[in-house]
PDB file of C-alpha atoms in Angstrom:
ATOM      1  CA  UNK A   1     100.992 227.882  91.052  1.00  0.00           C
ATOM      2  CA  UNK A   2      97.902 227.168  89.003  1.00  0.00           C
ATOM      3  CA  UNK A   3      94.919 225.594  90.611  1.00  0.00           C
ATOM      4  CA  UNK A   4      93.992 222.250  89.088  1.00  0.00           C
ATOM      5  CA  UNK A   5      91.072 222.238  86.674  1.00  0.00           C
ATOM      6  CA  UNK A   6      88.496 219.590  87.440  1.00  0.00           C
ATOM      7  CA  UNK A   7      87.436 217.533  84.390  1.00  0.00           C
ATOM      8  CA  UNK A   8      83.904 218.997  84.043  1.00  0.00           C
ATOM      9  CA  UNK A   9      85.233 222.572  84.013  1.00  0.00           C
ATOM     10  CA  UNK A  10      87.949 221.705  81.500  1.00  0.00           C
ATOM     11  CA  UNK A  11      85.459 219.916  79.287  1.00  0.00           C
ATOM     12  CA  UNK A  12      83.004 222.817  79.384  1.00  0.00           C
ATOM     13  CA  UNK A  13      85.801 225.294  78.596  1.00  0.00           C
ATOM     14  CA  UNK A  14      86.737 223.354  75.457  1.00  0.00           C
ATOM     15  CA  UNK A  15      83.113 222.706  74.530  1.00  0.00           C
ATOM     16  CA  UNK A  16      82.292 226.397  74.754  1.00  0.00           C
ATOM     17  CA  UNK A  17      85.103 227.250  72.320  1.00  0.00           C
ATOM     18  CA  UNK A  18      84.045 224.525  69.878  1.00  0.00           C
ATOM     19  CA  UNK A  19      80.400 225.580  70.011  1.00  0.00           C
ATOM     20  CA  UNK A  20      81.391 229.121  69.111  1.00  0.00           C
ATOM     21  CA  UNK A  21      83.239 227.912  66.041  1.00  0.00           C
ATOM     22  CA  UNK A  22      86.862 227.409  67.070  1.00  0.00           C
ATOM     23  CA  UNK A  23      87.974 224.379  65.058  1.00  0.00           C
ATOM     24  CA  UNK A  24      91.783 224.620  64.793  1.00  0.00           C
ATOM     25  CA  UNK A  25      92.984 221.647  66.845  1.00  0.00           C
ATOM     26  CA  UNK A  26      96.356 223.220  67.611  1.00  0.00           C
ATOM     27  CA  UNK A  27      94.656 226.345  68.983  1.00  0.00           C
ATOM     28  CA  UNK A  28      92.245 224.265  71.073  1.00  0.00           C
ATOM     29  CA  UNK A  29      95.145 222.229  72.428  1.00  0.00           C
ATOM     30  CA  UNK A  30      97.070 225.387  73.370  1.00  0.00           C
ATOM     31  CA  UNK A  31      93.988 226.786  75.116  1.00  0.00           C
ATOM     32  CA  UNK A  32      93.738 223.536  77.063  1.00  0.00           C
ATOM     33  CA  UNK A  33      97.419 223.438  78.005  1.00  0.00           C
ATOM     34  CA  UNK A  34      97.756 227.016  79.283  1.00  0.00           C
ATOM     35  CA  UNK A  35      96.140 227.451  82.729  1.00  0.00           C
ATOM     36  CA  UNK A  36      94.122 230.673  82.491  1.00  0.00           C
ATOM     37  CA  UNK A  37      93.746 230.829  86.258  1.00  0.00           C
ATOM     38  CA  UNK A  38      97.463 231.701  86.505  1.00  0.00           C
ATOM     39  CA  UNK A  39      96.832 234.932  84.593  1.00  0.00           C
ATOM     40  CA  UNK A  40      93.841 236.397  86.439  1.00  0.00           C
ATOM     41  CA  UNK A  41      93.707 238.221  89.758  1.00  0.00           C
ATOM     42  CA  UNK A  42      93.482 235.997  92.837  1.00  0.00           C
ATOM     43  CA  UNK A  43      89.909 237.103  93.554  1.00  0.00           C
ATOM     44  CA  UNK A  44      88.824 236.034  90.046  1.00  0.00           C
ATOM     45  CA  UNK A  45      90.354 232.559  89.934  1.00  0.00           C
ATOM     46  CA  UNK A  46      86.988 230.889  90.454  1.00  0.00           C
ATOM     47  CA  UNK A  47      85.813 232.654  87.277  1.00  0.00           C
ATOM     48  CA  UNK A  48      88.958 232.058  85.198  1.00  0.00           C
ATOM     49  CA  UNK A  49      87.309 229.606  82.796  1.00  0.00           C
ATOM     50  CA  UNK A  50      84.154 231.607  82.155  1.00  0.00           C
ATOM     51  CA  UNK A  51      83.925 233.038  78.648  1.00  0.00           C
ATOM     52  CA  UNK A  52      84.239 236.623  79.777  1.00  0.00           C
ATOM     53  CA  UNK A  53      86.873 239.320  80.086  1.00  0.00           C
ATOM     54  CA  UNK A  54      88.228 239.997  83.569  1.00  0.00           C
ATOM     55  CA  UNK A  55      89.989 242.974  85.103  1.00  0.00           C
ATOM     56  CA  UNK A  56      93.708 242.885  85.838  1.00  0.00           C
ATOM     57  CA  UNK A  57      96.173 245.423  87.248  1.00  0.00           C
ATOM     58  CA  UNK A  58      96.648 248.924  85.808  1.00  0.00           C
ATOM     59  CA  UNK A  59      93.027 249.187  84.693  1.00  0.00           C
ATOM     60  CA  UNK A  60      93.540 246.629  81.927  1.00  0.00           C
ATOM     61  CA  UNK A  61      91.748 243.370  81.118  1.00  0.00           C
ATOM     62  CA  UNK A  62      92.406 239.773  80.163  1.00  0.00           C
ATOM     63  CA  UNK A  63      90.303 239.061  77.076  1.00  0.00           C
ATOM     64  CA  UNK A  64      87.535 236.484  77.089  1.00  0.00           C
ATOM     65  CA  UNK A  65      88.781 233.020  76.025  1.00  0.00           C
ATOM     66  CA  UNK A  66      86.749 232.982  72.805  1.00  0.00           C
ATOM     67  CA  UNK A  67      88.343 236.233  71.603  1.00  0.00           C
ATOM     68  CA  UNK A  68      91.830 234.929  72.440  1.00  0.00           C
ATOM     69  CA  UNK A  69      91.153 231.690  70.564  1.00  0.00           C
ATOM     70  CA  UNK A  70      89.486 233.450  67.634  1.00  0.00           C
ATOM     71  CA  UNK A  71      92.283 235.975  67.117  1.00  0.00           C
ATOM     72  CA  UNK A  72      94.871 233.212  67.433  1.00  0.00           C
ATOM     73  CA  UNK A  73      93.057 231.038  64.908  1.00  0.00           C
ATOM     74  CA  UNK A  74      92.848 233.935  62.443  1.00  0.00           C
ATOM     75  CA  UNK A  75      96.633 234.335  62.555  1.00  0.00           C
ATOM     76  CA  UNK A  76      97.102 230.850  61.013  1.00  0.00           C
ATOM     77  CA  UNK A  77     100.345 230.345  62.891  1.00  0.00           C
ATOM     78  CA  UNK A  78     103.185 228.044  61.905  1.00  0.00           C
ATOM     79  CA  UNK A  79     105.998 226.760  64.094  1.00  0.00           C
ATOM     80  CA  UNK A  80     108.633 228.868  62.314  1.00  0.00           C
ATOM     81  CA  UNK A  81     106.744 232.150  62.637  1.00  0.00           C
ATOM     82  CA  UNK A  82     108.049 235.185  64.474  1.00  0.00           C
ATOM     83  CA  UNK A  83     105.188 237.070  66.123  1.00  0.00           C
ATOM     84  CA  UNK A  84     104.838 240.601  67.499  1.00  0.00           C
ATOM     85  CA  UNK A  85     102.193 241.253  70.159  1.00  0.00           C
ATOM     86  CA  UNK A  86     101.223 244.819  71.078  1.00  0.00           C
ATOM     87  CA  UNK A  87      99.803 244.845  74.614  1.00  0.00           C
ATOM     88  CA  UNK A  88     101.127 242.049  76.816  1.00  0.00           C
ATOM     89  CA  UNK A  89      98.584 242.554  79.594  1.00  0.00           C
ATOM     90  CA  UNK A  90      98.507 239.468  81.786  1.00  0.00           C
ATOM     91  CA  UNK A  91     100.674 237.496  79.352  1.00  0.00           C
ATOM     92  CA  UNK A  92      97.895 234.984  78.595  1.00  0.00           C
ATOM     93  CA  UNK A  93      97.713 235.661  74.861  1.00  0.00           C
ATOM     94  CA  UNK A  94     101.508 235.471  74.593  1.00  0.00           C
ATOM     95  CA  UNK A  95     101.471 232.121  76.394  1.00  0.00           C
ATOM     96  CA  UNK A  96      98.962 230.740  73.884  1.00  0.00           C
ATOM     97  CA  UNK A  97     101.032 232.064  70.987  1.00  0.00           C
ATOM     98  CA  UNK A  98     104.176 230.505  72.442  1.00  0.00           C
ATOM     99  CA  UNK A  99     102.743 227.017  71.911  1.00  0.00           C
ATOM    100  CA  UNK A 100     102.082 227.668  68.228  1.00  0.00           C
ATOM    101  CA  UNK A 101     105.022 229.635  66.824  1.00  0.00           C
ATOM    102  CA  UNK A 102     108.786 229.995  66.998  1.00  0.00           C
ATOM    103  CA  UNK A 103     109.212 233.297  68.840  1.00  0.00           C
ATOM    104  CA  UNK A 104     107.012 235.994  70.381  1.00  0.00           C
ATOM    105  CA  UNK A 105     108.073 239.573  71.068  1.00  0.00           C
ATOM    106  CA  UNK A 106     105.407 241.184  73.245  1.00  0.00           C
ATOM    107  CA  UNK A 107     105.431 244.870  74.145  1.00  0.00           C
ATOM    108  CA  UNK A 108     103.720 246.332  77.232  1.00  0.00           C
ATOM    109  CA  UNK A 109     103.547 249.999  78.323  1.00  0.00           C
ATOM    110  CA  UNK A 110     102.941 249.237  82.025  1.00  0.00           C
ATOM    111  CA  UNK A 111     106.011 248.059  83.939  1.00  0.00           C
ATOM    112  CA  UNK A 112     103.911 246.204  86.540  1.00  0.00           C
ATOM    113  CA  UNK A 113     102.136 244.176  83.855  1.00  0.00           C
ATOM    114  CA  UNK A 114     105.358 243.481  81.962  1.00  0.00           C
ATOM    115  CA  UNK A 115     107.127 242.236  85.101  1.00  0.00           C
ATOM    116  CA  UNK A 116     104.232 240.046  86.212  1.00  0.00           C
ATOM    117  CA  UNK A 117     103.745 238.575  82.749  1.00  0.00           C
ATOM    118  CA  UNK A 118     107.447 237.828  82.433  1.00  0.00           C
ATOM    119  CA  UNK A 119     107.374 235.927  85.734  1.00  0.00           C
ATOM    120  CA  UNK A 120     104.272 233.912  84.788  1.00  0.00           C
ATOM    121  CA  UNK A 121     105.649 233.004  81.386  1.00  0.00           C
ATOM    122  CA  UNK A 122     108.952 231.898  82.917  1.00  0.00           C
ATOM    123  CA  UNK A 123     107.074 229.731  85.423  1.00  0.00           C
ATOM    124  CA  UNK A 124     105.228 228.043  82.552  1.00  0.00           C
ATOM    125  CA  UNK A 125     108.437 227.483  80.596  1.00  0.00           C
ATOM    126  CA  UNK A 126     107.458 229.798  77.731  1.00  0.00           C
ATOM    127  CA  UNK A 127     111.101 230.329  76.851  1.00  0.00           C
ATOM    128  CA  UNK A 128     110.332 231.591  73.325  1.00  0.00           C
ATOM    129  CA  UNK A 129     108.547 234.723  74.600  1.00  0.00           C
ATOM    130  CA  UNK A 130     110.389 238.016  75.087  1.00  0.00           C
ATOM    131  CA  UNK A 131     108.507 240.602  77.184  1.00  0.00           C
ATOM    132  CA  UNK A 132     109.593 244.205  76.593  1.00  0.00           C
ATOM    133  CA  UNK A 133     108.548 247.423  78.320  1.00  0.00           C
ATOM    134  CA  UNK A 134     107.893 249.845  75.502  1.00  0.00           C
ATOM    135  CA  UNK A 135     105.605 251.796  73.192  1.00  0.00           C
ATOM    136  CA  UNK A 136     103.536 249.668  70.845  1.00  0.00           C
ATOM    137  CA  UNK A 137     103.177 252.638  68.502  1.00  0.00           C
ATOM    138  CA  UNK A 138     106.956 252.917  68.212  1.00  0.00           C
ATOM    139  CA  UNK A 139     108.364 249.416  67.762  1.00  0.00           C
ATOM    140  CA  UNK A 140     112.184 249.541  67.823  1.00  0.00           C
ATOM    141  CA  UNK A 141     113.663 249.423  64.333  1.00  0.00           C
ATOM    142  CA  UNK A 142     116.159 246.737  65.362  1.00  0.00           C
ATOM    143  CA  UNK A 143     113.272 244.392  66.218  1.00  0.00           C
ATOM    144  CA  UNK A 144     113.003 243.644  62.505  1.00  0.00           C
ATOM    145  CA  UNK A 145     109.918 242.424  60.667  1.00  0.00           C
ATOM    146  CA  UNK A 146     107.402 239.775  61.638  1.00  0.00           C
ATOM    147  CA  UNK A 147     105.395 236.946  60.110  1.00  0.00           C
ATOM    148  CA  UNK A 148     102.430 237.814  62.302  1.00  0.00           C
ATOM    149  CA  UNK A 149     101.337 240.829  64.380  1.00  0.00           C
ATOM    150  CA  UNK A 150      98.536 240.797  66.958  1.00  0.00           C
ATOM    151  CA  UNK A 151      97.263 243.920  68.719  1.00  0.00           C
ATOM    152  CA  UNK A 152      95.339 243.317  71.947  1.00  0.00           C
ATOM    153  CA  UNK A 153      94.096 246.859  72.582  1.00  0.00           C
ATOM    154  CA  UNK A 154      91.825 249.083  70.502  1.00  0.00           C
ATOM    155  CA  UNK A 155      93.389 251.283  67.838  1.00  0.00           C
ATOM    156  CA  UNK A 156      91.382 254.002  66.129  1.00  0.00           C
ATOM    157  CA  UNK A 157      93.281 253.055  63.006  1.00  0.00           C
ATOM    158  CA  UNK A 158      96.164 250.708  62.205  1.00  0.00           C
ATOM    159  CA  UNK A 159      99.355 252.771  61.898  1.00  0.00           C
ATOM    160  CA  UNK A 160     101.037 252.321  58.535  1.00  0.00           C
ATOM    161  CA  UNK A 161     104.380 252.030  60.326  1.00  0.00           C
ATOM    162  CA  UNK A 162     103.062 248.947  62.134  1.00  0.00           C
ATOM    163  CA  UNK A 163     101.603 247.348  59.006  1.00  0.00           C
ATOM    164  CA  UNK A 164     104.948 247.868  57.278  1.00  0.00           C
ATOM    165  CA  UNK A 165     106.587 245.613  59.870  1.00  0.00           C
ATOM    166  CA  UNK A 166     104.837 242.615  58.296  1.00  0.00           C
ATOM    167  CA  UNK A 167     106.888 240.326  56.116  1.00  0.00           C
ATOM    168  CA  UNK A 168     105.472 239.492  52.647  1.00  0.00           C
ATOM    169  CA  UNK A 169     102.481 237.211  53.169  1.00  0.00           C
ATOM    170  CA  UNK A 170     102.302 238.313  56.805  1.00  0.00           C
ATOM    171  CA  UNK A 171      99.081 238.719  58.755  1.00  0.00           C
ATOM    172  CA  UNK A 172      98.077 241.411  61.257  1.00  0.00           C
ATOM    173  CA  UNK A 173      95.016 241.201  63.539  1.00  0.00           C
ATOM    174  CA  UNK A 174      93.829 244.256  65.485  1.00  0.00           C
ATOM    175  CA  UNK A 175      90.653 245.680  67.032  1.00  0.00           C
ATOM    176  CA  UNK A 176      89.931 248.924  65.185  1.00  0.00           C
ATOM    177  CA  UNK A 177      87.426 251.596  66.170  1.00  0.00           C
ATOM    178  CA  UNK A 178      86.609 254.247  68.772  1.00  0.00           C
ATOM    179  CA  UNK A 179      88.213 253.859  72.180  1.00  0.00           C
ATOM    180  CA  UNK A 180      84.888 254.274  73.945  1.00  0.00           C
ATOM    181  CA  UNK A 181      82.570 251.859  72.174  1.00  0.00           C
ATOM    182  CA  UNK A 182      82.569 248.805  69.970  1.00  0.00           C
ATOM    183  CA  UNK A 183      85.483 247.977  67.703  1.00  0.00           C
ATOM    184  CA  UNK A 184      85.806 245.542  64.815  1.00  0.00           C
ATOM    185  CA  UNK A 185      88.569 242.998  64.489  1.00  0.00           C
ATOM    186  CA  UNK A 186      90.451 243.698  61.273  1.00  0.00           C
ATOM    187  CA  UNK A 187      92.694 241.206  59.484  1.00  0.00           C
ATOM    188  CA  UNK A 188      95.401 242.617  57.216  1.00  0.00           C
ATOM    189  CA  UNK A 189      97.376 240.394  54.863  1.00  0.00           C
ATOM    190  CA  UNK A 190     100.463 241.791  53.143  1.00  0.00           C
ATOM    191  CA  UNK A 191     100.505 240.860  49.456  1.00  0.00           C
ATOM    192  CA  UNK A 192     102.673 241.834  46.504  1.00  0.00           C
ATOM    193  CA  UNK A 193     100.020 244.403  45.580  1.00  0.00           C
ATOM    194  CA  UNK A 194      99.711 245.930  49.047  1.00  0.00           C
ATOM    195  CA  UNK A 195      97.396 245.004  51.920  1.00  0.00           C
ATOM    196  CA  UNK A 196      94.197 242.984  51.836  1.00  0.00           C
ATOM    197  CA  UNK A 197      91.845 244.117  54.583  1.00  0.00           C
ATOM    198  CA  UNK A 198      88.969 242.071  55.985  1.00  0.00           C
ATOM    199  CA  UNK A 199      86.586 242.940  58.806  1.00  0.00           C
ATOM    200  CA  UNK A 200      85.805 240.043  61.109  1.00  0.00           C
ATOM    201  CA  UNK A 201      83.710 240.381  64.299  1.00  0.00           C
ATOM    202  CA  UNK A 202      82.772 243.178  66.695  1.00  0.00           C
ATOM    203  CA  UNK A 203      84.700 243.299  69.976  1.00  0.00           C
ATOM    204  CA  UNK A 204      85.427 245.585  72.921  1.00  0.00           C
ATOM    205  CA  UNK A 205      89.010 246.221  74.034  1.00  0.00           C
ATOM    206  CA  UNK A 206      90.695 248.751  76.288  1.00  0.00           C
ATOM    207  CA  UNK A 207      92.383 251.583  74.334  1.00  0.00           C
ATOM    208  CA  UNK A 208      95.852 251.262  72.875  1.00  0.00           C
ATOM    209  CA  UNK A 209      97.745 254.332  74.058  1.00  0.00           C
ATOM    210  CA  UNK A 210     101.114 255.679  72.902  1.00  0.00           C
ATOM    211  CA  UNK A 211     104.164 255.953  75.111  1.00  0.00           C
ATOM    212  CA  UNK A 212     105.319 254.127  78.238  1.00  0.00           C
ATOM    213  CA  UNK A 213     103.086 254.626  81.268  1.00  0.00           C
ATOM    214  CA  UNK A 214     104.687 256.953  83.838  1.00  0.00           C
ATOM    215  CA  UNK A 215     103.326 254.985  86.770  1.00  0.00           C
ATOM    216  CA  UNK A 216     102.388 251.388  87.508  1.00  0.00           C
TER     217      UNK A 216
END
């Protein structure tokens, strides 16, 4: 189970997000409600509420809280939205999304991460999240289209096949750039005329790789 946040740590966690420009009250509330210490490795629990990325199993990371909050805020979620997440990781981002939308389908290429995330999300009662072992570059056709798509690993470019899974008016957020280096968060909005693309902030994510991992 989660360790209990003491009030000063909880207050500083929220204050840090507000100081960095997170203003959506629903996002801030979700960040407060979801215990980040449940999603980090046991050795890192004392550092769970620092604004930094931390390592998890399979050589992956849990993103720093500001990046999670920022990407979530940029999605402009509504309670009826259906969301696709590429890269489940620890499950933390999916847990935040679950408080703000109707349904989350999250795809993870590492079985260990998918299984652990599924267990954590069930423990938290995130019943509107479906964790699937799969290839984020090859989303099953029967999964349908989505109001929002969030990619939590670096893509050298956004595949057109993924962008096409957005419903009209849909929004996609992804870190785009070289795998070894700095990427830029890109926000795509599907319009009647095509896609509006906006570059947001520089970030660093682990690479998004095709296929299902053979091990782990």
